mmCIF file of C-alpha atoms in Angstrom:
data_model
loop_
_atom_site.group_PDB
_atom_site.id
_atom_site.type_symbol
_atom_site.label_atom_id
_atom_site.label_comp_id
_atom_site.label_asym_id
_atom_site.label_seq_id
_atom_site.Cartn_x
_atom_site.Cartn_y
_atom_site.Cartn_z
ATOM 1 C CA MET A 1 122.175 178.357 49.629
ATOM 2 C CA SER A 2 118.717 177.575 51.423
ATOM 3 C CA GLY A 3 116.730 180.214 53.258
ATOM 4 C CA SER A 4 117.399 178.542 56.650
ATOM 5 C CA PHE A 5 121.148 178.166 55.904
ATOM 6 C CA LEU A 6 121.333 181.780 55.133
ATOM 7 C CA VAL A 7 119.350 183.051 58.296
ATOM 8 C CA LEU A 8 121.752 180.736 60.396
ATOM 9 C CA TYR A 9 124.882 182.255 58.972
ATOM 10 C CA ILE A 10 123.843 185.850 59.191
ATOM 11 C CA HIS A 11 123.200 185.088 62.733
ATOM 12 C CA GLN A 12 126.710 183.597 63.385
ATOM 13 C CA LEU A 13 127.982 186.462 61.244
ATOM 14 C CA LEU A 14 126.329 189.087 63.577
ATOM 15 C CA SER A 15 127.235 187.211 66.817
ATOM 16 C CA ARG A 16 130.995 187.441 66.040
ATOM 17 C CA LEU A 17 130.601 190.988 65.202
ATOM 18 C CA CYS A 18 128.904 191.837 68.687
ATOM 19 C CA LEU A 19 131.748 189.871 70.221
ATOM 20 C CA TYR A 20 134.418 191.934 68.483
ATOM 21 C CA SER A 21 132.695 194.823 69.394
ATOM 22 C CA THR A 22 132.814 193.818 73.114
ATOM 23 C CA VAL A 23 136.147 192.740 73.274
ATOM 24 C CA ASN A 24 137.084 196.184 71.887
ATOM 25 C CA ILE A 25 135.204 197.736 74.789
ATOM 26 C CA MET A 26 136.886 195.551 77.107
ATOM 27 C CA SER A 27 140.400 196.368 76.023
ATOM 28 C CA LEU A 28 140.947 198.470 78.863
ATOM 29 C CA VAL A 29 140.553 195.829 81.450
ATOM 30 C CA THR A 30 141.233 192.312 80.206
ATOM 31 C CA SER A 31 144.906 192.107 79.295
ATOM 32 C CA PRO A 32 146.696 189.033 81.053
ATOM 33 C CA PRO A 33 147.982 189.981 84.481
ATOM 34 C CA GLY A 34 151.331 191.816 84.217
ATOM 35 C CA THR A 35 152.696 195.418 83.914
ATOM 36 C CA GLY A 36 149.624 196.259 81.230
ATOM 37 C CA TYR A 37 147.104 194.621 83.226
ATOM 38 C CA ASN A 38 148.482 196.796 86.342
ATOM 39 C CA LYS A 39 148.380 199.902 84.396
ATOM 40 C CA GLN A 40 144.799 199.198 83.221
ATOM 41 C CA ILE A 41 143.745 198.643 86.882
ATOM 42 C CA HIS A 42 145.307 201.948 87.872
ATOM 43 C CA GLN A 43 143.470 203.958 85.242
ATOM 44 C CA ILE A 44 140.174 202.609 86.530
ATOM 45 C CA ARG A 45 141.142 203.434 90.064
ATOM 46 C CA LYS A 46 142.177 206.805 89.039
ATOM 47 C CA HIS A 47 138.838 207.370 87.428
ATOM 48 C CA ILE A 48 136.979 206.356 90.668
ATOM 49 C CA GLU A 49 139.166 208.253 92.807
ATOM 50 C CA THR A 50 138.549 211.484 90.872
ATOM 51 C CA GLN A 51 134.801 210.682 91.056
ATOM 52 C CA PHE A 52 135.228 210.006 95.091
ATOM 53 C CA ALA A 53 137.252 213.544 95.474
ATOM 54 C CA GLN A 54 134.256 215.484 93.830
ATOM 55 C CA ALA A 55 131.497 213.762 95.876
ATOM 56 C CA GLU A 56 130.521 215.290 99.286
ATOM 57 C CA ILE A 57 129.322 213.419 102.312
ATOM 58 C CA ASN A 58 125.928 213.925 103.273
ATOM 59 C CA PRO A 59 125.357 213.353 106.975
ATOM 60 C CA SER A 60 121.383 213.433 106.829
ATOM 61 C CA PRO A 61 119.578 211.443 107.917
ATOM 62 C CA PHE A 62 122.656 209.092 107.980
ATOM 63 C CA PRO A 63 126.147 209.645 106.404
ATOM 64 C CA HIS A 64 126.063 208.795 102.800
ATOM 65 C CA LEU A 65 127.099 210.018 99.215
ATOM 66 C CA LEU A 66 125.841 209.424 95.442
ATOM 67 C CA ILE A 67 128.347 209.243 92.358
ATOM 68 C CA GLU A 68 127.003 209.512 89.076
ATOM 69 C CA ASN A 69 129.329 207.927 86.411
ATOM 70 C CA PHE A 70 131.236 205.981 88.729
ATOM 71 C CA PHE A 71 133.112 203.737 86.300
ATOM 72 C CA PRO A 72 134.707 204.974 82.917
ATOM 73 C CA GLU A 73 132.415 204.933 80.212
ATOM 74 C CA GLU A 74 133.603 201.855 78.345
ATOM 75 C CA VAL A 75 134.012 199.813 81.578
ATOM 76 C CA PHE A 76 130.244 200.231 82.098
ATOM 77 C CA ALA A 77 129.732 199.374 78.735
ATOM 78 C CA SER A 78 131.439 196.037 79.364
ATOM 79 C CA ILE A 79 129.609 195.777 82.707
ATOM 80 C CA LEU A 80 126.357 195.534 80.608
ATOM 81 C CA ASN A 81 127.487 193.544 77.648
ATOM 82 C CA LEU A 82 129.275 190.948 79.841
ATOM 83 C CA ASN A 83 126.307 190.593 82.602
ATOM 84 C CA PRO A 84 126.924 187.449 84.176
ATOM 85 C CA PHE A 85 123.315 186.448 84.717
ATOM 86 C CA GLN A 86 123.175 186.100 81.109
ATOM 87 C CA ILE A 87 125.286 182.839 81.274
ATOM 88 C CA MET A 88 124.249 181.835 84.950
ATOM 89 C CA GLU A 89 121.551 181.958 87.576
ATOM 90 C CA GLY A 90 123.307 183.012 90.554
ATOM 91 C CA GLU A 91 122.369 181.665 94.020
ATOM 92 C CA GLU A 92 119.902 182.617 96.002
ATOM 93 C CA TRP A 93 120.652 185.221 98.796
ATOM 94 C CA ILE A 94 118.600 182.754 101.375
ATOM 95 C CA LYS A 95 116.954 180.034 100.257
ATOM 96 C CA ARG A 96 113.256 179.857 99.972
ATOM 97 C CA GLN A 97 112.380 177.257 102.695
ATOM 98 C CA ALA A 98 114.916 179.230 105.161
ATOM 99 C CA SER A 99 113.269 182.608 104.142
ATOM 100 C CA LYS A 100 109.634 181.165 104.720
ATOM 101 C CA ASP A 101 110.809 179.488 108.113
ATOM 102 C CA PRO A 102 108.288 181.240 110.819
ATOM 103 C CA ALA A 103 111.009 181.380 113.307
ATOM 104 C CA ARG A 104 113.097 184.092 111.093
ATOM 105 C CA LEU A 105 112.770 187.508 112.515
ATOM 106 C CA ASN A 106 111.980 188.857 109.070
ATOM 107 C CA SER A 107 109.587 187.857 106.145
ATOM 108 C CA THR A 108 111.835 189.297 103.522
ATOM 109 C CA PRO A 109 111.615 187.445 100.113
ATOM 110 C CA TYR A 110 115.503 186.858 100.592
ATOM 111 C CA TYR A 111 114.848 184.060 97.649
ATOM 112 C CA HIS A 112 114.228 186.660 95.063
ATOM 113 C CA ARG A 113 117.466 188.021 95.376
ATOM 114 C CA ARG A 114 120.420 186.132 93.147
ATOM 115 C CA GLN A 115 123.967 186.717 93.700
ATOM 116 C CA ILE A 116 127.117 185.934 92.124
ATOM 117 C CA HIS A 117 130.303 186.460 94.781
ATOM 118 C CA LEU A 118 133.222 187.651 92.547
ATOM 119 C CA ASP A 119 135.479 186.043 95.368
ATOM 120 C CA ARG A 120 134.452 182.573 94.623
ATOM 121 C CA HIS A 121 132.177 182.399 91.827
ATOM 122 C CA LEU A 122 134.754 183.572 89.034
ATOM 123 C CA LEU A 123 135.635 180.265 87.699
ATOM 124 C CA ASP A 124 131.999 179.351 87.389
ATOM 125 C CA LEU A 125 131.854 181.778 84.690
ATOM 126 C CA GLN A 126 132.381 179.165 81.590
ATOM 127 C CA SER A 127 133.271 181.873 78.909
ATOM 128 C CA GLU A 128 136.778 183.638 78.646
ATOM 129 C CA PRO A 129 135.621 187.212 78.232
ATOM 130 C CA TYR A 130 133.301 187.257 80.927
ATOM 131 C CA GLN A 131 135.653 185.678 83.202
ATOM 132 C CA GLU A 132 138.643 187.995 82.220
ATOM 133 C CA PHE A 133 136.681 191.122 82.671
ATOM 134 C CA TRP A 134 135.287 190.213 85.816
ATOM 135 C CA ARG A 135 138.464 189.152 87.429
ATOM 136 C CA ALA A 136 139.805 192.669 86.335
ATOM 137 C CA ILE A 137 137.069 194.044 88.393
ATOM 138 C CA HIS A 138 137.720 191.667 91.260
ATOM 139 C CA ASP A 139 141.393 192.735 91.238
ATOM 140 C CA CYS A 140 140.396 196.293 91.211
ATOM 141 C CA PHE A 141 138.348 196.228 94.516
ATOM 142 C CA LEU A 142 139.522 192.993 96.318
ATOM 143 C CA SER A 143 143.133 193.437 96.114
ATOM 144 C CA SER A 144 146.026 192.878 99.209
ATOM 145 C CA ASP A 145 146.424 196.626 99.087
ATOM 146 C CA HIS A 146 142.955 197.201 100.661
ATOM 147 C CA TRP A 147 142.571 200.262 97.970
ATOM 148 C CA PHE A 148 138.818 200.520 97.993
ATOM 149 C CA GLU A 149 138.685 200.339 101.955
ATOM 150 C CA ASN A 150 141.186 203.046 102.318
ATOM 151 C CA LEU A 151 139.572 205.139 99.816
ATOM 152 C CA VAL A 152 136.508 205.070 101.799
ATOM 153 C CA ILE A 153 138.359 205.474 104.969
ATOM 154 C CA GLN A 154 139.974 208.370 103.873
ATOM 155 C CA LYS A 155 136.751 209.994 102.603
ATOM 156 C CA TYR A 156 135.014 209.841 105.526
ATOM 157 C CA LYS A 157 137.706 209.347 108.525
ATOM 158 C CA ILE A 158 136.071 211.049 111.289
ATOM 159 C CA TYR A 159 133.248 208.105 111.114
ATOM 160 C CA PHE A 160 135.779 205.538 111.603
ATOM 161 C CA GLU A 161 137.745 207.351 114.182
ATOM 162 C CA ILE A 162 134.475 207.904 116.216
ATOM 163 C CA ARG A 163 133.541 204.278 115.674
ATOM 164 C CA PHE A 164 137.127 202.583 116.472
ATOM 165 C CA GLY A 165 139.149 205.041 118.009
ATOM 166 C CA ASP A 166 142.793 204.592 118.272
ATOM 167 C CA PHE A 167 142.360 201.194 116.939
ATOM 168 C CA LEU A 168 142.158 202.898 113.444
ATOM 169 C CA LYS A 169 145.863 203.692 113.857
ATOM 170 C CA ASP A 170 146.846 199.757 114.338
ATOM 171 C CA SER A 171 148.991 198.765 111.230
ATOM 172 C CA ASP A 172 146.680 195.467 110.768
ATOM 173 C CA PHE A 173 143.484 197.310 111.347
ATOM 174 C CA LEU A 174 141.975 196.170 108.196
ATOM 175 C CA LYS A 175 143.009 192.691 108.679
ATOM 176 C CA HIS A 176 140.344 192.527 111.244
ATOM 177 C CA PHE A 177 137.422 193.031 108.975
ATOM 178 C CA LYS A 178 135.467 191.011 106.246
ATOM 179 C CA THR A 179 134.161 192.068 103.076
ATOM 180 C CA GLU A 180 131.379 190.568 100.806
ATOM 181 C CA PHE A 181 131.808 191.681 97.109
ATOM 182 C CA PHE A 182 128.822 190.377 94.842
ATOM 183 C CA LEU A 183 126.858 190.729 91.582
ATOM 184 C CA GLN A 184 123.025 190.677 92.236
ATOM 185 C CA ARG A 185 119.865 190.728 90.421
ATOM 186 C CA HIS A 186 115.980 190.933 91.992
ATOM 187 C CA ARG A 187 113.514 188.900 90.569
ATOM 188 C CA PRO A 188 110.094 190.649 90.511
ATOM 189 C CA GLY A 189 108.428 190.209 93.826
ATOM 190 C CA TYR A 190 111.748 191.012 95.847
ATOM 191 C CA TYR A 191 111.670 193.811 98.381
ATOM 192 C CA ILE A 192 113.379 194.539 101.716
ATOM 193 C CA GLY A 193 111.604 196.779 104.257
ATOM 194 C CA PRO A 194 113.396 199.768 106.295
ATOM 195 C CA HIS A 195 116.436 198.123 108.307
ATOM 196 C CA THR A 196 119.693 199.661 109.461
ATOM 197 C CA ASP A 197 121.611 196.269 108.579
ATOM 198 C CA VAL A 198 123.036 193.998 110.964
ATOM 199 C CA PRO A 199 125.054 195.367 113.866
ATOM 200 C CA THR A 200 128.623 194.466 112.569
ATOM 201 C CA ARG A 201 128.159 196.350 109.196
ATOM 202 C CA VAL A 202 130.462 199.096 108.488
ATOM 203 C CA PHE A 203 129.446 200.471 105.456
ATOM 204 C CA THR A 204 127.566 199.450 102.077
ATOM 205 C CA ALA A 205 128.562 200.069 98.673
ATOM 206 C CA ILE A 206 125.542 199.732 96.220
ATOM 207 C CA PHE A 207 126.243 199.766 92.353
ATOM 208 C CA SER A 208 123.453 200.097 89.930
ATOM 209 C CA PHE A 209 123.820 198.737 86.627
ATOM 210 C CA ALA A 210 120.587 199.908 84.942
ATOM 211 C CA ASP A 211 120.907 199.786 81.080
ATOM 212 C CA GLN A 212 118.321 202.440 80.453
ATOM 213 C CA GLU A 213 116.661 205.702 82.352
ATOM 214 C CA GLY A 214 113.096 205.440 83.636
ATOM 215 C CA PHE A 215 113.434 203.274 86.684
ATOM 216 C CA GLU A 216 115.012 205.284 89.281
ATOM 217 C CA ASP A 217 112.428 204.655 92.197
ATOM 218 C CA TYR A 218 113.661 201.150 92.270
ATOM 219 C CA GLY A 219 116.660 202.283 93.989
ATOM 220 C CA THR A 220 117.651 202.310 97.478
ATOM 221 C CA GLN A 221 115.262 204.296 99.641
ATOM 222 C CA VAL A 222 116.549 206.614 102.358
ATOM 223 C CA CYS A 223 114.011 206.162 105.348
ATOM 224 C CA VAL A 224 113.328 208.070 108.496
ATOM 225 C CA PRO A 225 110.968 206.877 111.376
ATOM 226 C CA LYS A 226 107.853 209.033 111.913
ATOM 227 C CA ASN A 227 108.738 208.817 115.321
ATOM 228 C CA PRO A 228 111.914 210.780 115.603
ATOM 229 C CA LYS A 229 113.197 209.087 118.886
ATOM 230 C CA GLN A 230 113.080 205.392 117.156
ATOM 231 C CA ARG A 231 116.445 204.029 116.678
ATOM 232 C CA CYS A 232 117.704 200.249 115.562
ATOM 233 C CA TRP A 233 120.748 198.578 116.608
ATOM 234 C CA GLY A 234 120.106 196.162 113.527
ATOM 235 C CA ASN A 235 118.889 192.748 112.555
ATOM 236 C CA ARG A 236 115.030 193.494 112.081
ATOM 237 C CA HIS A 237 113.198 194.684 108.992
ATOM 238 C CA TYR A 238 110.067 197.049 109.292
ATOM 239 C CA ASP A 239 107.036 197.980 107.637
ATOM 240 C CA TRP A 240 106.889 201.327 105.720
ATOM 241 C CA ASP A 241 103.807 202.396 107.914
ATOM 242 C CA ASN A 242 105.930 203.815 110.323
ATOM 243 C CA PHE A 243 108.701 205.530 108.081
ATOM 244 C CA ASP A 244 108.896 208.292 105.554
ATOM 245 C CA VAL A 245 111.002 207.750 102.489
ATOM 246 C CA VAL A 246 112.877 211.226 102.166
ATOM 247 C CA LYS A 247 115.440 210.351 99.554
ATOM 248 C CA VAL A 248 116.030 207.448 96.862
ATOM 249 C CA ALA A 249 119.485 206.341 95.574
ATOM 250 C CA PRO A 250 118.278 205.997 91.914
ATOM 251 C CA TYR A 251 118.509 202.889 90.131
ATOM 252 C CA LYS A 252 120.166 204.261 86.905
ATOM 253 C CA PRO A 253 123.035 203.560 84.670
ATOM 254 C CA ASN A 254 126.184 203.804 86.379
ATOM 255 C CA ASN A 255 125.066 205.229 89.651
ATOM 256 C CA PHE A 256 126.830 204.488 92.908
ATOM 257 C CA PHE A 257 125.537 204.776 96.528
ATOM 258 C CA LEU A 258 127.591 204.624 99.644
ATOM 259 C CA PHE A 259 126.271 204.728 103.365
ATOM 260 C CA PHE A 260 127.512 204.034 106.611
ATOM 261 C CA LYS A 261 125.756 202.117 109.346
ATOM 262 C CA THR A 262 124.356 204.060 112.193
ATOM 263 C CA ARG A 263 121.573 203.383 114.546
ATOM 264 C CA GLN A 264 119.314 205.251 111.838
ATOM 265 C CA SER A 265 120.555 204.208 108.811
ATOM 266 C CA PHE A 266 117.057 202.890 107.513
ATOM 267 C CA HIS A 267 116.902 202.023 103.838
ATOM 268 C CA ALA A 268 114.628 199.880 102.001
ATOM 269 C CA VAL A 269 113.865 198.636 98.333
ATOM 270 C CA LYS A 270 110.202 198.662 97.109
ATOM 271 C CA THR A 271 108.702 195.804 95.429
ATOM 272 C CA ILE A 272 110.275 194.788 92.077
ATOM 273 C CA SER A 273 107.709 194.939 89.317
ATOM 274 C CA SER A 274 108.186 192.618 86.317
ATOM 275 C CA ASP A 275 109.017 195.730 84.034
ATOM 276 C CA VAL A 276 111.998 196.532 85.705
ATOM 277 C CA PRO A 277 114.933 195.773 83.158
ATOM 278 C CA ASN A 278 117.672 193.190 83.813
ATOM 279 C CA GLU A 279 115.905 192.491 87.093
ATOM 280 C CA ARG A 280 117.626 195.420 88.919
ATOM 281 C CA TYR A 281 120.911 194.138 87.926
ATOM 282 C CA GLY A 282 123.836 195.814 90.055
ATOM 283 C CA MET A 283 126.623 195.009 92.706
ATOM 284 C CA GLN A 284 127.328 195.343 96.362
ATOM 285 C CA PHE A 285 130.789 195.915 98.349
ATOM 286 C CA GLN A 286 129.767 195.150 101.982
ATOM 287 C CA PHE A 287 132.487 195.692 104.766
ATOM 288 C CA TYR A 288 131.831 194.105 108.257
ATOM 289 C CA GLU A 289 133.327 193.803 111.428
ATOM 290 C CA PRO A 290 133.739 190.001 112.357
ATOM 291 C CA PRO A 291 130.593 187.927 113.564
ATOM 292 C CA THR A 292 130.743 189.072 117.058
ATOM 293 C CA GLY A 293 132.464 192.562 116.437
ATOM 294 C CA VAL A 294 136.001 193.719 116.447
ATOM 295 C CA PHE A 295 135.985 194.655 120.146
ATOM 296 C CA GLU A 296 134.817 192.989 123.417
ATOM 297 C CA ASP A 297 131.933 194.426 124.788
ATOM 298 C CA LEU A 298 131.897 194.547 128.547
ATOM 299 C CA SER A 299 128.210 195.219 129.098
ATOM 300 C CA THR A 300 126.557 193.163 126.399
ATOM 301 C CA PRO A 301 129.018 190.682 124.926
ATOM 302 C CA ASP A 302 126.440 189.461 122.150
ATOM 303 C CA LEU A 303 125.486 193.188 121.276
ATOM 304 C CA MET A 304 127.198 192.754 118.005
ATOM 305 C CA LYS A 305 125.917 189.347 116.967
ATOM 306 C CA ALA A 306 123.779 189.142 113.895
ATOM 307 C CA LYS A 307 120.486 187.622 114.947
ATOM 308 C CA HIS A 308 118.236 185.948 112.368
ATOM 309 C CA HIS A 309 115.657 184.115 114.547
ATOM 310 C CA LYS A 310 112.957 184.863 116.945
ATOM 311 C CA SER A 311 114.110 183.987 120.568
ATOM 312 C CA SER A 312 112.210 180.631 121.476
ATOM 313 C CA GLN A 313 110.808 182.315 124.706
ATOM 314 C CA SER A 314 110.928 185.821 125.752
ATOM 315 C CA PRO A 315 111.598 187.208 129.071
ATOM 316 C CA ARG A 316 108.042 188.104 129.620
ATOM 317 C CA VAL A 317 107.042 184.235 129.312
ATOM 318 C CA LYS A 318 110.374 183.261 131.689
ATOM 319 C CA SER A 319 109.421 185.466 134.550
ATOM 320 C CA PRO A 320 106.150 184.145 135.541
ATOM 321 C CA ASN A 321 107.441 180.687 135.534
ATOM 322 C CA LYS A 322 110.429 181.693 137.842
ATOM 323 C CA ILE A 323 107.674 183.187 140.322
ATOM 324 C CA GLN A 324 105.707 179.944 140.099
ATOM 325 C CA ARG A 325 108.713 177.997 140.841
ATOM 326 C CA LEU A 326 109.633 180.047 143.798
ATOM 327 C CA LEU A 327 105.849 179.784 145.252
ATOM 328 C CA GLN A 328 106.178 176.247 144.726
ATOM 329 C CA LYS A 329 109.296 176.165 146.794
ATOM 330 C CA ILE A 330 107.710 178.395 149.385
ATOM 331 C CA GLN A 331 104.533 176.149 149.675
ATOM 332 C CA ARG A 332 106.676 172.886 150.052
ATOM 333 C CA SER A 333 108.881 174.368 152.878
#
């Protein structure tokens, strides 16, 4: 047996052993759909429910909670071993050209974030172990019974009661909302300044899939304005100069951060450096009202509308024009 052939043989053997180990780790969640599959999903949910029950909501500076060891240990091992970004690029959050459009409200380098949406990209995973595992994660969270949304609602029901009133009692309440559930990675140079999210956001869950300790500072920063009277309905991103970072939801293995949208829910991510492993690999579950809001606002109909571009003309520019037209009309009369 030649030296080169021996090296190739050993490499193939190790690959098979590695795959066998991964399949064993995956055994909790990759059975075909059926009674056993549902039981496995139930086991994952039971673990998460236990973690939720033990966590406490911190109302300051905006409602949030942190959970360590969010997934069962063997499931998290598969999350790392079956990282889909190992076999596919993912799509840019917003394309480079659109991100650099000077008419955009924010200069955030959106194109440095790659996403794999679990509700529409599962079939793009051209590997059966990957596809089976992530189908199970998809089914655990994006289910017709709205398990995860209900878990969050029950954890902090008062927030939903204040924001939505008696509409929360509607039997079809959750059908009026939309979700985004995606894997993410952040290439070097990505950052996002303090912002409160778009007005329609209700809550955001951020899952940290770091494979090692030591990069906690690259998690989600919790920010407060230096001027305590400043608030923001949403849409805009700000510079750090006028904010203090009071806490960081750490980027570390199997960590979970949940927060609720308010006018003071300022959060940010500092610039990702090239030494952050796996390009800040993680996942998000976002819960929204529909694009114009779930309610009809009688005072400001477009209050909840997401705005991504600057107005073509500000009110301060329009007003003198109106005065000039009025003066011209008087002069002509």
